[in-house]
PDB file of C-alpha atoms and ligand atoms in Angstrom:
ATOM      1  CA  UNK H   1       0.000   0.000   0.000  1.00 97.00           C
ATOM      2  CA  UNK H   2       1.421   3.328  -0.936  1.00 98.00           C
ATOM      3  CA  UNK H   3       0.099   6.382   1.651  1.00 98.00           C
ATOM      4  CA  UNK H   4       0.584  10.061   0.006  1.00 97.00           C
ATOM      5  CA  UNK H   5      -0.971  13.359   0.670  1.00 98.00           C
ATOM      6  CA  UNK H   6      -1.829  15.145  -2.399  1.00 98.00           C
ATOM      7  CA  UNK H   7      -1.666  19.063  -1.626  1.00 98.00           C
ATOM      8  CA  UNK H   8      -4.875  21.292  -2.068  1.00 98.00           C
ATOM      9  CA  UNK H   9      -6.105  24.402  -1.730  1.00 98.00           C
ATOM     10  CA  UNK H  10      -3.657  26.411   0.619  1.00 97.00           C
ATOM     11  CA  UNK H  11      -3.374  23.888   3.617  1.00 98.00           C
ATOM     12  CA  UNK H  12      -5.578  20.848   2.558  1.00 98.00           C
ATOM     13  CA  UNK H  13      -4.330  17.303   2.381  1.00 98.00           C
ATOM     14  CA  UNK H  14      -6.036  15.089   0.003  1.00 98.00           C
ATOM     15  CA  UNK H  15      -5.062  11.532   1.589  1.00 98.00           C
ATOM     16  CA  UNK H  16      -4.444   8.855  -1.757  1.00 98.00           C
ATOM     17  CA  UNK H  17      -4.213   5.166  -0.982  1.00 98.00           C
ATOM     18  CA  UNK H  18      -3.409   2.906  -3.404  1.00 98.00           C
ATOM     19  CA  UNK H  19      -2.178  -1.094  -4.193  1.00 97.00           C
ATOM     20  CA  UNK H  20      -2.594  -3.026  -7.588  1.00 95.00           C
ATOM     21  CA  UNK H  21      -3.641   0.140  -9.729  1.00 97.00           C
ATOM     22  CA  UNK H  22      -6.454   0.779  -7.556  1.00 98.00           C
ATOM     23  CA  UNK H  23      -6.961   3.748  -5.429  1.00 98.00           C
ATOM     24  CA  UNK H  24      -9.306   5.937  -2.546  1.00 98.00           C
ATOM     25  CA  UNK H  25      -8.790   9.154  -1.905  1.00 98.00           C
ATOM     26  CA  UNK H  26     -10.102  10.975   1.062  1.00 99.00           C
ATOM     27  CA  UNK H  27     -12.417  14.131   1.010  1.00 98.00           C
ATOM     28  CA  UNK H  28     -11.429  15.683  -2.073  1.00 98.00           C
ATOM     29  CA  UNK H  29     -12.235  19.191  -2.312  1.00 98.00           C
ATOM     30  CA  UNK H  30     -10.898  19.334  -5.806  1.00 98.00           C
ATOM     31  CA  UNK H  31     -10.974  17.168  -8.285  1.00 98.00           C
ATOM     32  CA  UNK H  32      -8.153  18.157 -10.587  1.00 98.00           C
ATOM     33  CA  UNK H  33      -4.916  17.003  -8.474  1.00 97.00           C
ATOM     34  CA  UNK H  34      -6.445  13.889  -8.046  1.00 98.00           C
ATOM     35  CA  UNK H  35      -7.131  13.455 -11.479  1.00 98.00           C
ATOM     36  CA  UNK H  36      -3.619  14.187 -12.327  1.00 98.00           C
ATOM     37  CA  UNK H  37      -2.197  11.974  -9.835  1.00 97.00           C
ATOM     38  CA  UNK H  38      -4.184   9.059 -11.039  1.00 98.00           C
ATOM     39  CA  UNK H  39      -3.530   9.396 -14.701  1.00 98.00           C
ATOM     40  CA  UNK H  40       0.802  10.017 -13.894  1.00 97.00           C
ATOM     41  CA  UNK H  41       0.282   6.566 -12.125  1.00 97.00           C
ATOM     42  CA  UNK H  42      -1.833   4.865 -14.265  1.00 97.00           C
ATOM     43  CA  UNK H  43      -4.450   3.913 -11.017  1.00 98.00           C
ATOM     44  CA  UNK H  44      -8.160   3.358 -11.017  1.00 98.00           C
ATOM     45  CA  UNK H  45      -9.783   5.294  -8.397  1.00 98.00           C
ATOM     46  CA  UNK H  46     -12.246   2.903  -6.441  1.00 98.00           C
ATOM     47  CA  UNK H  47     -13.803   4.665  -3.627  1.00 98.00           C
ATOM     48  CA  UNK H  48     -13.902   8.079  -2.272  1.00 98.00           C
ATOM     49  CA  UNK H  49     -14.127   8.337   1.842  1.00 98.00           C
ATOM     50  CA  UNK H  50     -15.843  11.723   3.020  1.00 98.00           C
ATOM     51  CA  UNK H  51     -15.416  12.867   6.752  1.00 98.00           C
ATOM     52  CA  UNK H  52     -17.433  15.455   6.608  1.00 98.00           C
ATOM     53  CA  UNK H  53     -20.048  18.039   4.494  1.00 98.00           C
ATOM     54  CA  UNK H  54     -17.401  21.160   4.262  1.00 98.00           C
ATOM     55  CA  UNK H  55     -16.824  22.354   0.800  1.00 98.00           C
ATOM     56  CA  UNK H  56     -12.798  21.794   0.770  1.00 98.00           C
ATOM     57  CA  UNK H  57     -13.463  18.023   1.890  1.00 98.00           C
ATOM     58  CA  UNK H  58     -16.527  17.403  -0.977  1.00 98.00           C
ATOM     59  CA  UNK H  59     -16.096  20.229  -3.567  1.00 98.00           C
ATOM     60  CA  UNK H  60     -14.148  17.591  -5.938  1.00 98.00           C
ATOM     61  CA  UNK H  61     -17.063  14.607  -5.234  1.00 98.00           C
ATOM     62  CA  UNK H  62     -19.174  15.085  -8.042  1.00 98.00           C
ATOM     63  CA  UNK H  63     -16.315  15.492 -10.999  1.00 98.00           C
ATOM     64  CA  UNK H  64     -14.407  12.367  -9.911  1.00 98.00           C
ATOM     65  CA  UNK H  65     -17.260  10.126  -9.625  1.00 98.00           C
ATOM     66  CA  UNK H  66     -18.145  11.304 -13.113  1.00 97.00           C
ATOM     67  CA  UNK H  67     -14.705  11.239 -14.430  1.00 98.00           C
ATOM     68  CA  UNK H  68     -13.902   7.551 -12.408  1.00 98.00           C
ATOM     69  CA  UNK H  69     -16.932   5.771 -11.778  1.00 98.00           C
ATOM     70  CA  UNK H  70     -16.071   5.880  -8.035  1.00 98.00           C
ATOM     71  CA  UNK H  71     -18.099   4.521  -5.458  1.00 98.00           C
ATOM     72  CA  UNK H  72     -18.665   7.473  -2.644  1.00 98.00           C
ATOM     73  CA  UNK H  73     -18.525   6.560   0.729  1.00 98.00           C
ATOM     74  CA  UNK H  74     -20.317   9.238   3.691  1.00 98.00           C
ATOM     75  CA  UNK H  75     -21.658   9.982   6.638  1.00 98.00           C
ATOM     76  CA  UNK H  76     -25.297   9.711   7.871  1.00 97.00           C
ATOM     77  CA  UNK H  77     -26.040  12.836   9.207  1.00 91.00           C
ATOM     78  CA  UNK H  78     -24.779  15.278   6.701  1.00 96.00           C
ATOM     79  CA  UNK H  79     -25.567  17.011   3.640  1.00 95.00           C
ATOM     80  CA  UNK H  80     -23.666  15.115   0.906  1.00 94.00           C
ATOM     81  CA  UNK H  81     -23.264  15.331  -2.547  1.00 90.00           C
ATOM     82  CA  UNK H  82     -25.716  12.129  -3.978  1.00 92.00           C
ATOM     83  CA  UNK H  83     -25.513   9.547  -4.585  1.00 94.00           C
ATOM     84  CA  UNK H  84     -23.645   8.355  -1.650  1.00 96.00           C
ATOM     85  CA  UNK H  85     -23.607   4.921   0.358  1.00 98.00           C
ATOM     86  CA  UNK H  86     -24.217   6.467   3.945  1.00 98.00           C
ATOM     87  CA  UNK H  87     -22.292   4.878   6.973  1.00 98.00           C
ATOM     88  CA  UNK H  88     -22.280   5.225  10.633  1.00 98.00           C
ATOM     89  CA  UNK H  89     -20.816   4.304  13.790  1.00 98.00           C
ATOM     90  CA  UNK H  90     -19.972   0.196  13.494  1.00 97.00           C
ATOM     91  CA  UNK H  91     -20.167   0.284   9.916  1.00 98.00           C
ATOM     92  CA  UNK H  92     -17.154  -1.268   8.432  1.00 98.00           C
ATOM     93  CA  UNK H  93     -15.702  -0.174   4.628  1.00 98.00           C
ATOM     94  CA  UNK H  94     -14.414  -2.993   2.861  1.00 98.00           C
ATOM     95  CA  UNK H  95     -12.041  -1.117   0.427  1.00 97.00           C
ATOM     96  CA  UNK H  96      -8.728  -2.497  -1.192  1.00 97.00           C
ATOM     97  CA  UNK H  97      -9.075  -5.653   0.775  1.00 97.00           C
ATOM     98  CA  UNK H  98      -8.893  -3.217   3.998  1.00 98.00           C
ATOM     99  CA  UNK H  99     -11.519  -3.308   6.662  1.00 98.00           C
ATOM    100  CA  UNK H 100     -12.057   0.674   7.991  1.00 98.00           C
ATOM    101  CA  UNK H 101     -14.005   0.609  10.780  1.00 98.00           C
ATOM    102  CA  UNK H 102     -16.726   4.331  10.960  1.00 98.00           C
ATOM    103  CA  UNK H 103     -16.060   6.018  14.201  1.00 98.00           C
ATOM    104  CA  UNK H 104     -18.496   8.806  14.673  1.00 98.00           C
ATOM    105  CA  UNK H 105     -16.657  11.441  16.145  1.00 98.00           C
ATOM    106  CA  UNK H 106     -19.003  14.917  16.512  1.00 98.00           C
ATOM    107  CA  UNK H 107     -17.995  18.135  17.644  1.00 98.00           C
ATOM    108  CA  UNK H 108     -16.479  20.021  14.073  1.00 98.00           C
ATOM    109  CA  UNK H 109     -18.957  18.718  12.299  1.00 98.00           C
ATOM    110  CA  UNK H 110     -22.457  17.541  13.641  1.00 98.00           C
ATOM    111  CA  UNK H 111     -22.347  14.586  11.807  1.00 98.00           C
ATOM    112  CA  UNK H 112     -18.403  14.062  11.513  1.00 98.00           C
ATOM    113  CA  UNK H 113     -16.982  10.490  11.052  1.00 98.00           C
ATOM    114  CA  UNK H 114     -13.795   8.656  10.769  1.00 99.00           C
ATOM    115  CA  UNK H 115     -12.431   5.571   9.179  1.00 99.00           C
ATOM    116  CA  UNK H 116     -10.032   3.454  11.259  1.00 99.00           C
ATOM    117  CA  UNK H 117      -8.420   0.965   9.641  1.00 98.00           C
ATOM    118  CA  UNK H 118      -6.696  -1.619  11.928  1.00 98.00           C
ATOM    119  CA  UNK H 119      -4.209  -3.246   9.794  1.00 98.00           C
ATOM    120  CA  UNK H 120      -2.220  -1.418   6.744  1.00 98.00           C
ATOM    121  CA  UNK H 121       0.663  -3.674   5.880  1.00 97.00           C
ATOM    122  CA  UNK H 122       0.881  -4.048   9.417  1.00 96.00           C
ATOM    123  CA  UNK H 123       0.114  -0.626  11.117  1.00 97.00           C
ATOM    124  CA  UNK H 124      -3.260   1.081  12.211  1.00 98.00           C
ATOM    125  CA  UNK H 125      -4.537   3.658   9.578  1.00 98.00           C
ATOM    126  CA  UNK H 126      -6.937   6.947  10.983  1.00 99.00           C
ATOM    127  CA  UNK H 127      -8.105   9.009   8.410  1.00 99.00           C
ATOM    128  CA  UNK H 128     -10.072  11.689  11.039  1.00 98.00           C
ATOM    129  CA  UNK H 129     -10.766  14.463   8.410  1.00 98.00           C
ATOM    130  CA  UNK H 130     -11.198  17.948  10.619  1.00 98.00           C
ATOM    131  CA  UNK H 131     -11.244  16.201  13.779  1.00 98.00           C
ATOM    132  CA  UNK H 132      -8.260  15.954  14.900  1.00 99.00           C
ATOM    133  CA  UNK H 133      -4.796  17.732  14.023  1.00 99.00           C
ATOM    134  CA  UNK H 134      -1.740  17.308  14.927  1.00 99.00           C
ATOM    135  CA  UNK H 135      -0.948  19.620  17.885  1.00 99.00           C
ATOM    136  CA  UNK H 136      -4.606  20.717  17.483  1.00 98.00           C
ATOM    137  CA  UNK H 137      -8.013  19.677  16.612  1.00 98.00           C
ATOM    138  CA  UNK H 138     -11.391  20.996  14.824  1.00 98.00           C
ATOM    139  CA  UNK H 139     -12.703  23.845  15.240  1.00 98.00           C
ATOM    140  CA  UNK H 140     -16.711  23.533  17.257  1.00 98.00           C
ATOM    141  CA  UNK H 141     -19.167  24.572  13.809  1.00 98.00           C
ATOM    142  CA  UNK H 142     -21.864  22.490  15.109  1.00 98.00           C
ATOM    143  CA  UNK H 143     -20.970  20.639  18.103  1.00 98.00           C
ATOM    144  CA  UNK H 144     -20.281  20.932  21.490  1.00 98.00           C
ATOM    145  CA  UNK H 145     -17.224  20.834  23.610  1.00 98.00           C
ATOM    146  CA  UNK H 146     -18.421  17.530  25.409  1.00 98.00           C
ATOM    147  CA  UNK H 147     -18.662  15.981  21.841  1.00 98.00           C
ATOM    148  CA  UNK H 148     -15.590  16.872  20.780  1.00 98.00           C
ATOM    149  CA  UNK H 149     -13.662  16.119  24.038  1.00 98.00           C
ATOM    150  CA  UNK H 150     -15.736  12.563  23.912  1.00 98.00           C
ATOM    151  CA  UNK H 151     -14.344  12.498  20.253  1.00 98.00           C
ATOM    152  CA  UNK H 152     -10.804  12.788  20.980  1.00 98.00           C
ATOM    153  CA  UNK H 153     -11.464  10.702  23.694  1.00 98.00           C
ATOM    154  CA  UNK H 154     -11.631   8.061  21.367  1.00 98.00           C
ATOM    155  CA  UNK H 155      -9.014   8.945  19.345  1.00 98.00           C
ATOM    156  CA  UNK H 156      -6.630   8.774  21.514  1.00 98.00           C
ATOM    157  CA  UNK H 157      -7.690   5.091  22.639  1.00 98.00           C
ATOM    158  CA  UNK H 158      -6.261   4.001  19.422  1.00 98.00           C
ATOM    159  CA  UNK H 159      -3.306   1.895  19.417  1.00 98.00           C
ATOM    160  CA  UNK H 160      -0.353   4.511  19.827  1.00 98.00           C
ATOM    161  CA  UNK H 161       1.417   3.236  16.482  1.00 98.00           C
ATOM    162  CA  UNK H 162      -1.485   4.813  14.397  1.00 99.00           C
ATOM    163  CA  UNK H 163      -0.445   7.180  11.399  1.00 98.00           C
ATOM    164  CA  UNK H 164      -2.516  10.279  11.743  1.00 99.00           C
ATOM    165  CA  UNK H 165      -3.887  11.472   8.392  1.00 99.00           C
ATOM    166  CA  UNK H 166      -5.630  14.713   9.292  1.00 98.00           C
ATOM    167  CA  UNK H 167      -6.682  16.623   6.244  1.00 98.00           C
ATOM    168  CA  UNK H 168      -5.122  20.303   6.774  1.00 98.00           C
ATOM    169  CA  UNK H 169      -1.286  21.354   7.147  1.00 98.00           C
ATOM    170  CA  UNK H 170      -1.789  23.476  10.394  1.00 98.00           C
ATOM    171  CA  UNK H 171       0.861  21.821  12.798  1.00 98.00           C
ATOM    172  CA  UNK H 172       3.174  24.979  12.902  1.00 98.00           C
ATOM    173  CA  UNK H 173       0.682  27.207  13.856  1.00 98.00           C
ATOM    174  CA  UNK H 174      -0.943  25.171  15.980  1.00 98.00           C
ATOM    175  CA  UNK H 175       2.753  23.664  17.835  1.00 99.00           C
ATOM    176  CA  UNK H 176       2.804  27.945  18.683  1.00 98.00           C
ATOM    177  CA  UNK H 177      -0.100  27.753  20.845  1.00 98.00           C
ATOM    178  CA  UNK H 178       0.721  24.394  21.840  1.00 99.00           C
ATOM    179  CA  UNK H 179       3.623  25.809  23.605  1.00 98.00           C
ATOM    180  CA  UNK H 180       1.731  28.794  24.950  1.00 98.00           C
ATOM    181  CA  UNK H 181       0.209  26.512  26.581  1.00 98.00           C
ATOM    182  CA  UNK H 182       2.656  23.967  27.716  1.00 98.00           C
ATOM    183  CA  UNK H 183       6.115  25.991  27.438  1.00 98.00           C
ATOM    184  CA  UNK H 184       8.121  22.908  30.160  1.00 98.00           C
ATOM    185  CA  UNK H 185       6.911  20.363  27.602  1.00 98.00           C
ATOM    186  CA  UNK H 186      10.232  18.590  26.415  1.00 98.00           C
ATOM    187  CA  UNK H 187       8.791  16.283  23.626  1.00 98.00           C
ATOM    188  CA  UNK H 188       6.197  19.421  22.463  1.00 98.00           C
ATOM    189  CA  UNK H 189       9.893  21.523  21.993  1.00 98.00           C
ATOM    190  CA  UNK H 190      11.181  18.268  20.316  1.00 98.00           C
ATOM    191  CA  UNK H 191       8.408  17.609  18.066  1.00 98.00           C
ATOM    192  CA  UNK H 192       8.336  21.758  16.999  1.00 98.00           C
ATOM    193  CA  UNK H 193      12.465  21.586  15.685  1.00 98.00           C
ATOM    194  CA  UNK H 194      11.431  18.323  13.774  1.00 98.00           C
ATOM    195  CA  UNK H 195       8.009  19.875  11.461  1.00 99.00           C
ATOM    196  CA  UNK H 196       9.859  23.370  11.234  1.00 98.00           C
ATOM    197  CA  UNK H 197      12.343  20.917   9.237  1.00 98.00           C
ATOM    198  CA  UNK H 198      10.157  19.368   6.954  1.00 98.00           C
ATOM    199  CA  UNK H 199       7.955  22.360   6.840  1.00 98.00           C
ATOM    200  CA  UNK H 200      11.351  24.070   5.639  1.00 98.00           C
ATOM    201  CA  UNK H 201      11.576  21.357   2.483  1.00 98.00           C
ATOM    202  CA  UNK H 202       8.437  22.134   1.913  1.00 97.00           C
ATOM    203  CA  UNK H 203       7.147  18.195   3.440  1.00 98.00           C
ATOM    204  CA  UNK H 204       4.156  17.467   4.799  1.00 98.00           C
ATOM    205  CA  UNK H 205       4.353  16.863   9.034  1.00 98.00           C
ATOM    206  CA  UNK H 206       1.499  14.253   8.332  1.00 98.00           C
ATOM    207  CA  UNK H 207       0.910  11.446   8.866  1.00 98.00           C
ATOM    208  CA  UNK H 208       1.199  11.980  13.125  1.00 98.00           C
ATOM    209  CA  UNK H 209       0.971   9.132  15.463  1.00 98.00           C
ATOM    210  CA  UNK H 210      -1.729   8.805  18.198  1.00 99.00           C
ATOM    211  CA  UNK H 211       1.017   8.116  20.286  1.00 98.00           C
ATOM    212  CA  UNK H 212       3.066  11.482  19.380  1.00 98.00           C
ATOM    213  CA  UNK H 213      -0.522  13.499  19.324  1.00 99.00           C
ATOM    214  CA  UNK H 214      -0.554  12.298  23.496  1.00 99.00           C
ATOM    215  CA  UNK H 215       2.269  13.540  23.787  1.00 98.00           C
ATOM    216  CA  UNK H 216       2.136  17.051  22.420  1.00 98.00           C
ATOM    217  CA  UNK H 217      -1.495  18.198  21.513  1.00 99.00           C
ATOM    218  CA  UNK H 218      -3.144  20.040  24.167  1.00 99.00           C
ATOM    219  CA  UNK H 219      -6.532  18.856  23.517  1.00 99.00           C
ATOM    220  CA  UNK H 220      -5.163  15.357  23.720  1.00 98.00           C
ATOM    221  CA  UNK H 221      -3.695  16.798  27.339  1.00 98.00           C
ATOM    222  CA  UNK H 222      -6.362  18.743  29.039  1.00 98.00           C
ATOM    223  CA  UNK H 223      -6.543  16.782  31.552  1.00 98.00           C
ATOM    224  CA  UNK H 224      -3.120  17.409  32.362  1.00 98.00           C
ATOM    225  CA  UNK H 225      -1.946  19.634  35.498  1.00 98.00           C
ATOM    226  CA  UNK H 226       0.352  21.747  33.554  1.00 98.00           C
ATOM    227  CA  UNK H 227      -2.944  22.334  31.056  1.00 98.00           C
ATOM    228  CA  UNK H 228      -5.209  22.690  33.634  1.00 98.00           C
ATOM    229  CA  UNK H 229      -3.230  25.230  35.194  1.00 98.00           C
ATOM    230  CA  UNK H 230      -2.316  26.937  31.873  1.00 98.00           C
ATOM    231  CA  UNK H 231      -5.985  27.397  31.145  1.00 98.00           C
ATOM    232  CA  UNK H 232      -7.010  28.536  34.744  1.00 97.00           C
ATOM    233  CA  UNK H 233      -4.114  31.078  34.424  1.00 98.00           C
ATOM    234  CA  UNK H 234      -5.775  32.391  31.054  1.00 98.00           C
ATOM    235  CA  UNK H 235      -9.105  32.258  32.543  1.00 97.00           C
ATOM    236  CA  UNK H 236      -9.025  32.389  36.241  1.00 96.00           C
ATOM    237  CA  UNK H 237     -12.979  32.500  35.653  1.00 95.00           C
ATOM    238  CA  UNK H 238     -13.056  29.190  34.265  1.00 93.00           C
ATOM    239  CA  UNK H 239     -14.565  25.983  35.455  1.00 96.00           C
ATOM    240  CA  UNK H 240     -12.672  23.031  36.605  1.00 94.00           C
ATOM    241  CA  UNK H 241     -14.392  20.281  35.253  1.00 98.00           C
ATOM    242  CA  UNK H 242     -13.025  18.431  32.464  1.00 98.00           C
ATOM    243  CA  UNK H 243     -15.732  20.141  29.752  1.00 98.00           C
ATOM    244  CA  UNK H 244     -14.928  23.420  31.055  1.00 98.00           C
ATOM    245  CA  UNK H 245     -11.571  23.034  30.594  1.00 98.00           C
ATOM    246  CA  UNK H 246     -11.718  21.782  27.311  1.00 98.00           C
ATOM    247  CA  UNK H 247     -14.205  24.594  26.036  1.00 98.00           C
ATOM    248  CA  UNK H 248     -11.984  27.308  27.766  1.00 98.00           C
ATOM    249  CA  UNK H 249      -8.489  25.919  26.160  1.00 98.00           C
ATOM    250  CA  UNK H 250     -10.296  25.505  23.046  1.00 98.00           C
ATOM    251  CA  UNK H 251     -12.247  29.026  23.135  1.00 98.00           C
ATOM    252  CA  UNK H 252      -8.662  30.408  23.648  1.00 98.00           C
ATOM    253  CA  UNK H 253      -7.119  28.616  20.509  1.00 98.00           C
ATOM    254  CA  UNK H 254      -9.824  30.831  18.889  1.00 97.00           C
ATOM    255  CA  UNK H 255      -8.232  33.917  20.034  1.00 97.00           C
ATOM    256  CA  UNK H 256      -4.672  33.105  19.923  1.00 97.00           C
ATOM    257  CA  UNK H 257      -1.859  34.849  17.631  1.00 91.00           C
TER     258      UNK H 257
HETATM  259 ZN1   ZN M 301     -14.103  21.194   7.979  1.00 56.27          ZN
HETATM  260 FE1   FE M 302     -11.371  21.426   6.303  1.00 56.27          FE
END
């Protein structure tokens, strides 16, 4: 299996998986990169995975499945370009010969989802759309902070050797706050000197691990005393239940330059 990220847009990823001259793509928000890719590699696209309704993960739905054939693959809950096969929470994909589990994972989105495959060439596969970034996560459209907190949650139960396939390139900015937030954190300062490397090459810092997300995203960390104290420092107003803290860390992302 060959993973790649095929740039769009300013900071989207369009996630390409292929094997055997077949190939799925994940929330393509334009069709034309794709298209290119495909036709330099000589690969039939089989099935397009969509996280979520937001133009820059759908906008390129309609002119590949015309162009391709493509079976679409998408959530329940959300307005999606038809025709679609719908999926939920439990559902499993069978695409490539690879089982991807649907996680439903609110909070960005109201009817967000991810696919969680357990077992590519021997390592767990999360494709988590605007869920989850690495050193961030989603910003709350339609959900609400318990959502997302339950979302990540879940994430971060994954096994730790996951790759991370998030679908924008925002680690710098979001590594900055990160260490507003957390300046004593050793790995964080670690992990900030590595992507300002391959962000100087011009590489993508995706695919993270769940395991490295734990270790440096904040909203992986609330629950942590140096967050907790961080965000009561910012807001000495603020809650101290695990929501509150969440909402209040993630309400001062918002702000944060
Ligand atoms: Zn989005
Ligand atoms: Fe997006």
């Amino acid at each position: 299996m060959q993973l790649l990220p095929i740039p769009a847009f300013t900071d989207n990823y369009i996630w390409v998986l292929h094997h055997a001259q077949r190939a799925l793509v994940v929330d393509p928000g334009e069709a034309e990169g794709v298209l290119h890719w495909l036709k330099l590699q000589g690969l039939q696209l089989d099935t397009i995975l969509i996280t979520h309704h937001h133009a820059d993960h759908t906008g390129g739905v309609a002119a590949l499945r015309e162009a391709t054939g493509a079976r679409v693959v998408g959530p329940t809950e959300e307005p999606m370009p038809e025709p679609l096969q719908r999926v939920d929470e439990g559902d499993v994909v069978t695409v490539l010969g690879l089982s991807f589990q649907v996680i439903k994972v609110p909070g960005h989105t109201a009817g967000h989802i991810a696919f969680f495959c357990p077992d590519v060439d021997g390592a767990p596969l999360l494709f988590c759309g605007d869920t989850l970034f690495s050193g961030g996560c989603g910003r709350l459209f339609e959900g609400t902070p318990t959502q997302m907190l339950n979302a990540l949650d879940r994430l971060s139960r994954l096994p730790d050797a996951t790759q991370v396939c998030c679908t924008h390139e925002y680690t710098l900015s979001n590594l900055k706050f990160a260490q507003a937030v957390e300046p004593d954190n050793a790995e964080l300062a670690a992990y900030v000197t590595h992507c300002q490397a391959l962000r100087a090459q011009n590489f993508p810092t995706l695919p993270s691990s769940i395991l490295v997300e734990k270790q440096i995203n904040p909203f992986l960390r609330s629950r942590e005393t140096a967050v907790r104290q961080a965000v009561s420092t910012h807001d000495p107003l603020a809650s101290n239940d695990d929501v509150s803290i969440f909402a209040t860390l993630r309400a001062w992302k918002n702000v944060f330059k």
